[in-house]
Amino acid sequence: MTVIYPSPIFGPVHSRRLGVSLGINLLPADGKVCTFDCIYCECGFNKDHRPSKALPTREEVREALETRLLDMRQNGPTPDVLTFAGNGEPTSHPHFPEIIEDTLALRDKYFPNAKVSVLTNSTFIHRPAVFNALNKIDNNILKLDTVDEGYIHEVDRPAGHYSVREIIGNMKSFKGNCIIQTMFLKGGHQGKDVDNTSDKYVLPWLEAVKEIAPRQVMIYTIDRETPDHDLQKATHEELDRIAALVREAGIAVSVSY
């Protein structure tokens, strides 16, 4: 993502999955804070990218966002979506719920037709304030790359406690008001196969998706250089096959190649 304005506001950029997106980063521009240390993340591994500055305050985020939205209303472009993603896990910010309240108010003031989206690793959705905030936005996009614990610890590398069953249970609490996002990839990492496109991974994942019953599933693959150069894209054919299985289950699905 190209930085045009200083943290905490980026963009706009064209997102594969979300259209013309104004990126909102709740973390310092010089590092990331994330509950995952994914081997495919374009930011690199967490241990090499710790921020040296404090997190932006709620007030700083609100001020920067309003400045950027006012500029966009006067000079363009019109954003399709305001996206919380950027350099780590947005829900880890201690004032994430309040920032969402501010963002919704500013969206309604400047671009009422724009959507508000959050891409999250789902590791804080058990917190009532985070859960409630995610239920207020247009697109709460929850990550679930697989239901295989070993694979998650090898590829997504969560920090601290992580239970697939607990995550799925918390996702079910949205009662369908959520979007599941899954990264499919191939290749290897440190001599281990990380291909999650086979039925060994896809079919149990599909059963979990049916259990969660989201309103949409987003599947995609890597599209940038990764820290581990042995990783490979999933093919169009593999992604299309997985998408067809989701559609057969009666769930809307989008594919980004």
PDB file of N, CA, C and O in Angstrom, residues 28-98:
ATOM      1  N   PRO A  28       1.643   2.911  14.061  1.00  0.00           N
ATOM      2  CA  PRO A  28       2.689   3.791  13.533  1.00  0.00           C
ATOM      3  C   PRO A  28       3.154   3.350  12.155  1.00  0.00           C
ATOM      4  O   PRO A  28       3.142   2.163  11.832  1.00  0.00           O
ATOM      5  N   ALA A  29       3.562   4.319  11.351  1.00  0.00           N
ATOM      6  CA  ALA A  29       3.987   4.016   9.989  1.00  0.00           C
ATOM      7  C   ALA A  29       5.304   3.258   9.945  1.00  0.00           C
ATOM      8  O   ALA A  29       5.658   2.683   8.918  1.00  0.00           O
ATOM      9  N   ASP A  30       6.057   3.223  11.049  1.00  0.00           N
ATOM     10  CA  ASP A  30       7.392   2.620  11.019  1.00  0.00           C
ATOM     11  C   ASP A  30       7.403   1.200  11.577  1.00  0.00           C
ATOM     12  O   ASP A  30       8.463   0.638  11.822  1.00  0.00           O
ATOM     13  N   GLY A  31       6.258   0.588  11.764  1.00  0.00           N
ATOM     14  CA  GLY A  31       6.244  -0.784  12.273  1.00  0.00           C
ATOM     15  C   GLY A  31       4.837  -1.284  12.402  1.00  0.00           C
ATOM     16  O   GLY A  31       3.882  -0.600  12.064  1.00  0.00           O
ATOM     17  N   LYS A  32       4.683  -2.520  12.887  1.00  0.00           N
ATOM     18  CA  LYS A  32       3.342  -3.062  13.000  1.00  0.00           C
ATOM     19  C   LYS A  32       3.130  -3.729  14.340  1.00  0.00           C
ATOM     20  O   LYS A  32       4.062  -4.190  14.992  1.00  0.00           O
ATOM     21  N   VAL A  33       1.878  -3.746  14.747  1.00  0.00           N
ATOM     22  CA  VAL A  33       1.449  -4.481  15.927  1.00  0.00           C
ATOM     23  C   VAL A  33       0.386  -5.446  15.443  1.00  0.00           C
ATOM     24  O   VAL A  33      -0.641  -5.014  14.910  1.00  0.00           O
ATOM     25  N   CYS A  34       0.633  -6.724  15.565  1.00  0.00           N
ATOM     26  CA  CYS A  34      -0.305  -7.687  15.017  1.00  0.00           C
ATOM     27  C   CYS A  34      -0.355  -8.923  15.900  1.00  0.00           C
ATOM     28  O   CYS A  34       0.631  -9.287  16.535  1.00  0.00           O
ATOM     29  N   THR A  35      -1.523  -9.564  15.923  1.00  0.00           N
ATOM     30  CA  THR A  35      -1.672 -10.801  16.681  1.00  0.00           C
ATOM     31  C   THR A  35      -1.245 -12.010  15.859  1.00  0.00           C
ATOM     32  O   THR A  35      -1.177 -13.117  16.390  1.00  0.00           O
ATOM     33  N   PHE A  36      -0.975 -11.799  14.573  1.00  0.00           N
ATOM     34  CA  PHE A  36      -0.434 -12.828  13.689  1.00  0.00           C
ATOM     35  C   PHE A  36       0.918 -12.355  13.156  1.00  0.00           C
ATOM     36  O   PHE A  36       1.146 -11.150  13.003  1.00  0.00           O
ATOM     37  N   ASP A  37       1.768 -13.302  12.833  1.00  0.00           N
ATOM     38  CA  ASP A  37       3.073 -12.999  12.248  1.00  0.00           C
ATOM     39  C   ASP A  37       3.201 -13.805  10.956  1.00  0.00           C
ATOM     40  O   ASP A  37       4.136 -14.571  10.769  1.00  0.00           O
ATOM     41  N   CYS A  38       2.221 -13.640  10.064  1.00  0.00           N
ATOM     42  CA  CYS A  38       2.068 -14.501   8.890  1.00  0.00           C
ATOM     43  C   CYS A  38       3.326 -14.537   8.026  1.00  0.00           C
ATOM     44  O   CYS A  38       3.945 -13.507   7.772  1.00  0.00           O
ATOM     45  N   ILE A  39       3.657 -15.720   7.550  1.00  0.00           N
ATOM     46  CA  ILE A  39       4.848 -15.872   6.720  1.00  0.00           C
ATOM     47  C   ILE A  39       4.684 -15.222   5.362  1.00  0.00           C
ATOM     48  O   ILE A  39       5.665 -14.968   4.671  1.00  0.00           O
ATOM     49  N   TYR A  40       3.449 -14.915   4.965  1.00  0.00           N
ATOM     50  CA  TYR A  40       3.226 -14.308   3.657  1.00  0.00           C
ATOM     51  C   TYR A  40       2.984 -12.808   3.724  1.00  0.00           C
ATOM     52  O   TYR A  40       2.768 -12.170   2.702  1.00  0.00           O
ATOM     53  N   CYS A  41       2.982 -12.226   4.916  1.00  0.00           N
ATOM     54  CA  CYS A  41       2.628 -10.813   5.048  1.00  0.00           C
ATOM     55  C   CYS A  41       3.664  -9.931   4.365  1.00  0.00           C
ATOM     56  O   CYS A  41       4.869 -10.080   4.577  1.00  0.00           O
ATOM     57  N   GLU A  42       3.176  -8.957   3.574  1.00  0.00           N
ATOM     58  CA  GLU A  42       4.102  -8.077   2.855  1.00  0.00           C
ATOM     59  C   GLU A  42       4.874  -7.153   3.783  1.00  0.00           C
ATOM     60  O   GLU A  42       5.853  -6.547   3.397  1.00  0.00           O
ATOM     61  N   CYS A  43       4.415  -7.048   5.035  1.00  0.00           N
ATOM     62  CA  CYS A  43       5.139  -6.217   5.995  1.00  0.00           C
ATOM     63  C   CYS A  43       6.350  -6.940   6.573  1.00  0.00           C
ATOM     64  O   CYS A  43       7.140  -6.349   7.293  1.00  0.00           O
ATOM     65  N   GLY A  44       6.490  -8.214   6.308  1.00  0.00           N
ATOM     66  CA  GLY A  44       7.589  -8.984   6.881  1.00  0.00           C
ATOM     67  C   GLY A  44       7.220  -9.566   8.220  1.00  0.00           C
ATOM     68  O   GLY A  44       6.067  -9.566   8.633  1.00  0.00           O
ATOM     69  N   PHE A  45       8.194 -10.114   8.896  1.00  0.00           N
ATOM     70  CA  PHE A  45       7.947 -10.755  10.182  1.00  0.00           C
ATOM     71  C   PHE A  45       7.924  -9.732  11.308  1.00  0.00           C
ATOM     72  O   PHE A  45       8.684  -8.775  11.334  1.00  0.00           O
ATOM     73  N   ASN A  46       7.033  -9.947  12.264  1.00  0.00           N
ATOM     74  CA  ASN A  46       6.824  -8.989  13.344  1.00  0.00           C
ATOM     75  C   ASN A  46       8.106  -8.594  14.068  1.00  0.00           C
ATOM     76  O   ASN A  46       8.317  -7.446  14.383  1.00  0.00           O
ATOM     77  N   LYS A  47       8.945  -9.570  14.350  1.00  0.00           N
ATOM     78  CA  LYS A  47      10.129  -9.293  15.155  1.00  0.00           C
ATOM     79  C   LYS A  47      11.054  -8.271  14.485  1.00  0.00           C
ATOM     80  O   LYS A  47      11.853  -7.620  15.160  1.00  0.00           O
ATOM     81  N   ASP A  48      10.915  -8.109  13.166  1.00  0.00           N
ATOM     82  CA  ASP A  48      11.754  -7.159  12.452  1.00  0.00           C
ATOM     83  C   ASP A  48      11.060  -5.822  12.206  1.00  0.00           C
ATOM     84  O   ASP A  48      11.637  -4.923  11.613  1.00  0.00           O
ATOM     85  N   HIS A  49       9.822  -5.699  12.658  1.00  0.00           N
ATOM     86  CA  HIS A  49       9.051  -4.504  12.317  1.00  0.00           C
ATOM     87  C   HIS A  49       8.295  -3.958  13.522  1.00  0.00           C
ATOM     88  O   HIS A  49       7.134  -3.599  13.425  1.00  0.00           O
ATOM     89  N   ARG A  50       8.943  -3.918  14.660  1.00  0.00           N
ATOM     90  CA  ARG A  50       8.314  -3.340  15.840  1.00  0.00           C
ATOM     91  C   ARG A  50       8.312  -1.820  15.741  1.00  0.00           C
ATOM     92  O   ARG A  50       9.329  -1.213  15.405  1.00  0.00           O
ATOM     93  N   PRO A  51       7.178  -1.162  15.994  1.00  0.00           N
ATOM     94  CA  PRO A  51       7.133   0.297  15.889  1.00  0.00           C
ATOM     95  C   PRO A  51       7.941   0.972  16.982  1.00  0.00           C
ATOM     96  O   PRO A  51       8.022   0.480  18.104  1.00  0.00           O
ATOM     97  N   SER A  52       8.537   2.110  16.642  1.00  0.00           N
ATOM     98  CA  SER A  52       9.310   2.867  17.626  1.00  0.00           C
ATOM     99  C   SER A  52       8.485   4.006  18.208  1.00  0.00           C
ATOM    100  O   SER A  52       8.893   4.615  19.190  1.00  0.00           O
ATOM    101  N   LYS A  53       7.333   4.286  17.609  1.00  0.00           N
ATOM    102  CA  LYS A  53       6.500   5.387  18.062  1.00  0.00           C
ATOM    103  C   LYS A  53       5.235   4.848  18.725  1.00  0.00           C
ATOM    104  O   LYS A  53       4.826   3.721  18.496  1.00  0.00           O
ATOM    105  N   ALA A  54       4.600   5.702  19.515  1.00  0.00           N
ATOM    106  CA  ALA A  54       3.357   5.323  20.165  1.00  0.00           C
ATOM    107  C   ALA A  54       2.226   5.236  19.143  1.00  0.00           C
ATOM    108  O   ALA A  54       2.300   5.827  18.055  1.00  0.00           O
ATOM    109  N   LEU A  55       1.180   4.509  19.504  1.00  0.00           N
ATOM    110  CA  LEU A  55       0.017   4.431  18.635  1.00  0.00           C
ATOM    111  C   LEU A  55      -0.624   5.806  18.507  1.00  0.00           C
ATOM    112  O   LEU A  55      -0.626   6.598  19.448  1.00  0.00           O
ATOM    113  N   PRO A  56      -1.205   6.123  17.336  1.00  0.00           N
ATOM    114  CA  PRO A  56      -1.935   7.389  17.221  1.00  0.00           C
ATOM    115  C   PRO A  56      -3.143   7.378  18.157  1.00  0.00           C
ATOM    116  O   PRO A  56      -3.777   6.345  18.365  1.00  0.00           O
ATOM    117  N   THR A  57      -3.443   8.513  18.734  1.00  0.00           N
ATOM    118  CA  THR A  57      -4.573   8.602  19.649  1.00  0.00           C
ATOM    119  C   THR A  57      -5.883   8.639  18.867  1.00  0.00           C
ATOM    120  O   THR A  57      -5.909   8.850  17.639  1.00  0.00           O
ATOM    121  N   ARG A  58      -6.973   8.455  19.588  1.00  0.00           N
ATOM    122  CA  ARG A  58      -8.292   8.570  18.961  1.00  0.00           C
ATOM    123  C   ARG A  58      -8.442   9.932  18.294  1.00  0.00           C
ATOM    124  O   ARG A  58      -8.931  10.028  17.156  1.00  0.00           O
ATOM    125  N   GLU A  59      -8.025  10.973  18.977  1.00  0.00           N
ATOM    126  CA  GLU A  59      -8.159  12.329  18.449  1.00  0.00           C
ATOM    127  C   GLU A  59      -7.324  12.516  17.187  1.00  0.00           C
ATOM    128  O   GLU A  59      -7.753  13.166  16.231  1.00  0.00           O
ATOM    129  N   GLU A  60      -6.103  11.965  17.172  1.00  0.00           N
ATOM    130  CA  GLU A  60      -5.247  12.072  15.991  1.00  0.00           C
ATOM    131  C   GLU A  60      -5.852  11.358  14.799  1.00  0.00           C
ATOM    132  O   GLU A  60      -5.789  11.838  13.662  1.00  0.00           O
ATOM    133  N   VAL A  61      -6.428  10.189  15.043  1.00  0.00           N
ATOM    134  CA  VAL A  61      -7.075   9.456  13.953  1.00  0.00           C
ATOM    135  C   VAL A  61      -8.259  10.244  13.408  1.00  0.00           C
ATOM    136  O   VAL A  61      -8.415  10.410  12.191  1.00  0.00           O
ATOM    137  N   ARG A  62      -9.101  10.749  14.302  1.00  0.00           N
ATOM    138  CA  ARG A  62     -10.280  11.499  13.873  1.00  0.00           C
ATOM    139  C   ARG A  62      -9.884  12.747  13.085  1.00  0.00           C
ATOM    140  O   ARG A  62     -10.454  13.038  12.019  1.00  0.00           O
ATOM    141  N   GLU A  63      -8.891  13.482  13.576  1.00  0.00           N
ATOM    142  CA  GLU A  63      -8.452  14.704  12.897  1.00  0.00           C
ATOM    143  C   GLU A  63      -7.869  14.396  11.522  1.00  0.00           C
ATOM    144  O   GLU A  63      -8.187  15.063  10.531  1.00  0.00           O
ATOM    145  N   ALA A  64      -7.007  13.384  11.451  1.00  0.00           N
ATOM    146  CA  ALA A  64      -6.392  13.033  10.170  1.00  0.00           C
ATOM    147  C   ALA A  64      -7.433  12.533   9.180  1.00  0.00           C
ATOM    148  O   ALA A  64      -7.385  12.856   7.983  1.00  0.00           O
ATOM    149  N   LEU A  65      -8.389  11.738   9.669  1.00  0.00           N
ATOM    150  CA  LEU A  65      -9.420  11.212   8.784  1.00  0.00           C
ATOM    151  C   LEU A  65     -10.317  12.326   8.258  1.00  0.00           C
ATOM    152  O   LEU A  65     -10.630  12.371   7.059  1.00  0.00           O
ATOM    153  N   GLU A  66     -10.715  13.252   9.117  1.00  0.00           N
ATOM    154  CA  GLU A  66     -11.580  14.336   8.650  1.00  0.00           C
ATOM    155  C   GLU A  66     -10.843  15.212   7.642  1.00  0.00           C
ATOM    156  O   GLU A  66     -11.426  15.632   6.635  1.00  0.00           O
ATOM    157  N   THR A  67      -9.571  15.491   7.890  1.00  0.00           N
ATOM    158  CA  THR A  67      -8.782  16.278   6.943  1.00  0.00           C
ATOM    159  C   THR A  67      -8.736  15.605   5.580  1.00  0.00           C
ATOM    160  O   THR A  67      -8.916  16.244   4.537  1.00  0.00           O
ATOM    161  N   ARG A  68      -8.527  14.293   5.591  1.00  0.00           N
ATOM    162  CA  ARG A  68      -8.414  13.553   4.316  1.00  0.00           C
ATOM    163  C   ARG A  68      -9.765  13.473   3.604  1.00  0.00           C
ATOM    164  O   ARG A  68      -9.844  13.629   2.383  1.00  0.00           O
ATOM    165  N   LEU A  69     -10.831  13.250   4.356  1.00  0.00           N
ATOM    166  CA  LEU A  69     -12.157  13.155   3.736  1.00  0.00           C
ATOM    167  C   LEU A  69     -12.590  14.493   3.151  1.00  0.00           C
ATOM    168  O   LEU A  69     -13.189  14.544   2.067  1.00  0.00           O
ATOM    169  N   LEU A  70     -12.283  15.584   3.846  1.00  0.00           N
ATOM    170  CA  LEU A  70     -12.611  16.904   3.323  1.00  0.00           C
ATOM    171  C   LEU A  70     -11.849  17.171   2.027  1.00  0.00           C
ATOM    172  O   LEU A  70     -12.414  17.684   1.051  1.00  0.00           O
ATOM    173  N   ASP A  71     -10.588  16.791   1.994  1.00  0.00           N
ATOM    174  CA  ASP A  71      -9.791  16.960   0.786  1.00  0.00           C
ATOM    175  C   ASP A  71     -10.355  16.126  -0.362  1.00  0.00           C
ATOM    176  O   ASP A  71     -10.441  16.593  -1.506  1.00  0.00           O
ATOM    177  N   MET A  72     -10.759  14.905  -0.071  1.00  0.00           N
ATOM    178  CA  MET A  72     -11.311  14.034  -1.113  1.00  0.00           C
ATOM    179  C   MET A  72     -12.645  14.565  -1.620  1.00  0.00           C
ATOM    180  O   MET A  72     -12.955  14.455  -2.805  1.00  0.00           O
ATOM    181  N   ARG A  73     -13.457  15.151  -0.726  1.00  0.00           N
ATOM    182  CA  ARG A  73     -14.733  15.704  -1.182  1.00  0.00           C
ATOM    183  C   ARG A  73     -14.509  16.897  -2.105  1.00  0.00           C
ATOM    184  O   ARG A  73     -15.251  17.111  -3.072  1.00  0.00           O
ATOM    185  N   GLN A  74     -13.457  17.650  -1.830  1.00  0.00           N
ATOM    186  CA  GLN A  74     -13.179  18.834  -2.644  1.00  0.00           C
ATOM    187  C   GLN A  74     -12.423  18.495  -3.920  1.00  0.00           C
ATOM    188  O   GLN A  74     -12.648  19.123  -4.968  1.00  0.00           O
ATOM    189  N   ASN A  75     -11.529  17.513  -3.853  1.00  0.00           N
ATOM    190  CA  ASN A  75     -10.614  17.250  -4.962  1.00  0.00           C
ATOM    191  C   ASN A  75     -10.712  15.843  -5.546  1.00  0.00           C
ATOM    192  O   ASN A  75     -10.079  15.568  -6.569  1.00  0.00           O
ATOM    193  N   GLY A  76     -11.472  14.947  -4.903  1.00  0.00           N
ATOM    194  CA  GLY A  76     -11.582  13.583  -5.379  1.00  0.00           C
ATOM    195  C   GLY A  76     -10.382  12.754  -4.979  1.00  0.00           C
ATOM    196  O   GLY A  76      -9.406  13.269  -4.432  1.00  0.00           O
ATOM    197  N   PRO A  77     -10.439  11.460  -5.245  1.00  0.00           N
ATOM    198  CA  PRO A  77     -11.575  10.720  -5.778  1.00  0.00           C
ATOM    199  C   PRO A  77     -12.603  10.405  -4.698  1.00  0.00           C
ATOM    200  O   PRO A  77     -12.328  10.596  -3.510  1.00  0.00           O
ATOM    201  N   THR A  78     -13.760   9.914  -5.114  1.00  0.00           N
ATOM    202  CA  THR A  78     -14.779   9.487  -4.168  1.00  0.00           C
ATOM    203  C   THR A  78     -14.464   8.073  -3.710  1.00  0.00           C
ATOM    204  O   THR A  78     -14.365   7.168  -4.543  1.00  0.00           O
ATOM    205  N   PRO A  79     -14.292   7.846  -2.419  1.00  0.00           N
ATOM    206  CA  PRO A  79     -13.961   6.493  -1.954  1.00  0.00           C
ATOM    207  C   PRO A  79     -15.188   5.582  -1.935  1.00  0.00           C
ATOM    208  O   PRO A  79     -16.289   6.006  -1.591  1.00  0.00           O
ATOM    209  N   ASP A  80     -14.987   4.339  -2.340  1.00  0.00           N
ATOM    210  CA  ASP A  80     -16.036   3.326  -2.202  1.00  0.00           C
ATOM    211  C   ASP A  80     -16.117   2.823  -0.769  1.00  0.00           C
ATOM    212  O   ASP A  80     -17.180   2.419  -0.300  1.00  0.00           O
ATOM    213  N   VAL A  81     -14.971   2.840  -0.101  1.00  0.00           N
ATOM    214  CA  VAL A  81     -14.898   2.220   1.221  1.00  0.00           C
ATOM    215  C   VAL A  81     -13.790   2.862   2.036  1.00  0.00           C
ATOM    216  O   VAL A  81     -12.781   3.316   1.485  1.00  0.00           O
ATOM    217  N   LEU A  82     -14.006   2.947   3.334  1.00  0.00           N
ATOM    218  CA  LEU A  82     -12.972   3.359   4.281  1.00  0.00           C
ATOM    219  C   LEU A  82     -12.530   2.088   4.990  1.00  0.00           C
ATOM    220  O   LEU A  82     -13.313   1.455   5.699  1.00  0.00           O
ATOM    221  N   THR A  83     -11.274   1.700   4.809  1.00  0.00           N
ATOM    222  CA  THR A  83     -10.817   0.375   5.224  1.00  0.00           C
ATOM    223  C   THR A  83      -9.800   0.444   6.345  1.00  0.00           C
ATOM    224  O   THR A  83      -8.746   1.070   6.198  1.00  0.00           O
ATOM    225  N   PHE A  84     -10.097  -0.215   7.441  1.00  0.00           N
ATOM    226  CA  PHE A  84      -9.138  -0.378   8.529  1.00  0.00           C
ATOM    227  C   PHE A  84      -8.343  -1.650   8.272  1.00  0.00           C
ATOM    228  O   PHE A  84      -8.858  -2.761   8.393  1.00  0.00           O
ATOM    229  N   ALA A  85      -7.094  -1.477   7.922  1.00  0.00           N
ATOM    230  CA  ALA A  85      -6.214  -2.631   7.699  1.00  0.00           C
ATOM    231  C   ALA A  85      -4.805  -2.164   7.985  1.00  0.00           C
ATOM    232  O   ALA A  85      -4.386  -2.096   9.123  1.00  0.00           O
ATOM    233  N   GLY A  86      -4.091  -1.789   6.908  1.00  0.00           N
ATOM    234  CA  GLY A  86      -2.785  -1.190   7.100  1.00  0.00           C
ATOM    235  C   GLY A  86      -1.786  -2.136   7.709  1.00  0.00           C
ATOM    236  O   GLY A  86      -1.724  -3.317   7.387  1.00  0.00           O
ATOM    237  N   ASN A  87      -1.031  -1.630   8.668  1.00  0.00           N
ATOM    238  CA  ASN A  87       0.197  -2.278   9.109  1.00  0.00           C
ATOM    239  C   ASN A  87       0.022  -3.134  10.356  1.00  0.00           C
ATOM    240  O   ASN A  87       0.787  -3.020  11.297  1.00  0.00           O
ATOM    241  N   GLY A  88      -0.997  -3.980  10.394  1.00  0.00           N
ATOM    242  CA  GLY A  88      -1.176  -4.832  11.564  1.00  0.00           C
ATOM    243  C   GLY A  88      -2.634  -5.106  11.859  1.00  0.00           C
ATOM    244  O   GLY A  88      -3.470  -5.097  10.972  1.00  0.00           O
ATOM    245  N   GLU A  89      -2.948  -5.334  13.131  1.00  0.00           N
ATOM    246  CA  GLU A  89      -4.289  -5.714  13.564  1.00  0.00           C
ATOM    247  C   GLU A  89      -5.031  -4.499  14.124  1.00  0.00           C
ATOM    248  O   GLU A  89      -4.738  -4.037  15.227  1.00  0.00           O
ATOM    249  N   PRO A  90      -6.017  -3.954  13.393  1.00  0.00           N
ATOM    250  CA  PRO A  90      -6.668  -2.718  13.844  1.00  0.00           C
ATOM    251  C   PRO A  90      -7.401  -2.856  15.168  1.00  0.00           C
ATOM    252  O   PRO A  90      -7.450  -1.903  15.954  1.00  0.00           O
ATOM    253  N   THR A  91      -7.978  -4.033  15.444  1.00  0.00           N
ATOM    254  CA  THR A  91      -8.741  -4.173  16.690  1.00  0.00           C
ATOM    255  C   THR A  91      -7.858  -4.231  17.923  1.00  0.00           C
ATOM    256  O   THR A  91      -8.366  -4.218  19.052  1.00  0.00           O
ATOM    257  N   SER A  92      -6.540  -4.269  17.739  1.00  0.00           N
ATOM    258  CA  SER A  92      -5.631  -4.251  18.884  1.00  0.00           C
ATOM    259  C   SER A  92      -5.484  -2.855  19.481  1.00  0.00           C
ATOM    260  O   SER A  92      -4.978  -2.698  20.589  1.00  0.00           O
ATOM    261  N   HIS A  93      -5.925  -1.834  18.743  1.00  0.00           N
ATOM    262  CA  HIS A  93      -5.842  -0.468  19.274  1.00  0.00           C
ATOM    263  C   HIS A  93      -6.785  -0.348  20.474  1.00  0.00           C
ATOM    264  O   HIS A  93      -7.953  -0.747  20.396  1.00  0.00           O
ATOM    265  N   PRO A  94      -6.314   0.199  21.596  1.00  0.00           N
ATOM    266  CA  PRO A  94      -7.153   0.246  22.804  1.00  0.00           C
ATOM    267  C   PRO A  94      -8.416   1.078  22.645  1.00  0.00           C
ATOM    268  O   PRO A  94      -9.372   0.904  23.409  1.00  0.00           O
ATOM    269  N   HIS A  95      -8.447   1.986  21.658  1.00  0.00           N
ATOM    270  CA  HIS A  95      -9.629   2.814  21.441  1.00  0.00           C
ATOM    271  C   HIS A  95     -10.314   2.486  20.112  1.00  0.00           C
ATOM    272  O   HIS A  95     -11.015   3.331  19.550  1.00  0.00           O
ATOM    273  N   PHE A  96     -10.136   1.251  19.668  1.00  0.00           N
ATOM    274  CA  PHE A  96     -10.760   0.845  18.404  1.00  0.00           C
ATOM    275  C   PHE A  96     -12.272   1.098  18.383  1.00  0.00           C
ATOM    276  O   PHE A  96     -12.791   1.673  17.408  1.00  0.00           O
ATOM    277  N   PRO A  97     -13.039   0.714  19.409  1.00  0.00           N
ATOM    278  CA  PRO A  97     -14.495   0.947  19.359  1.00  0.00           C
ATOM    279  C   PRO A  97     -14.856   2.421  19.208  1.00  0.00           C
ATOM    280  O   PRO A  97     -15.756   2.779  18.426  1.00  0.00           O
ATOM    281  N   GLU A  98     -14.154   3.291  19.937  1.00  0.00           N
ATOM    282  CA  GLU A  98     -14.437   4.718  19.844  1.00  0.00           C
ATOM    283  C   GLU A  98     -14.039   5.275  18.472  1.00  0.00           C
ATOM    284  O   GLU A  98     -14.727   6.155  17.923  1.00  0.00           O
TER     285      GLU A  98
END
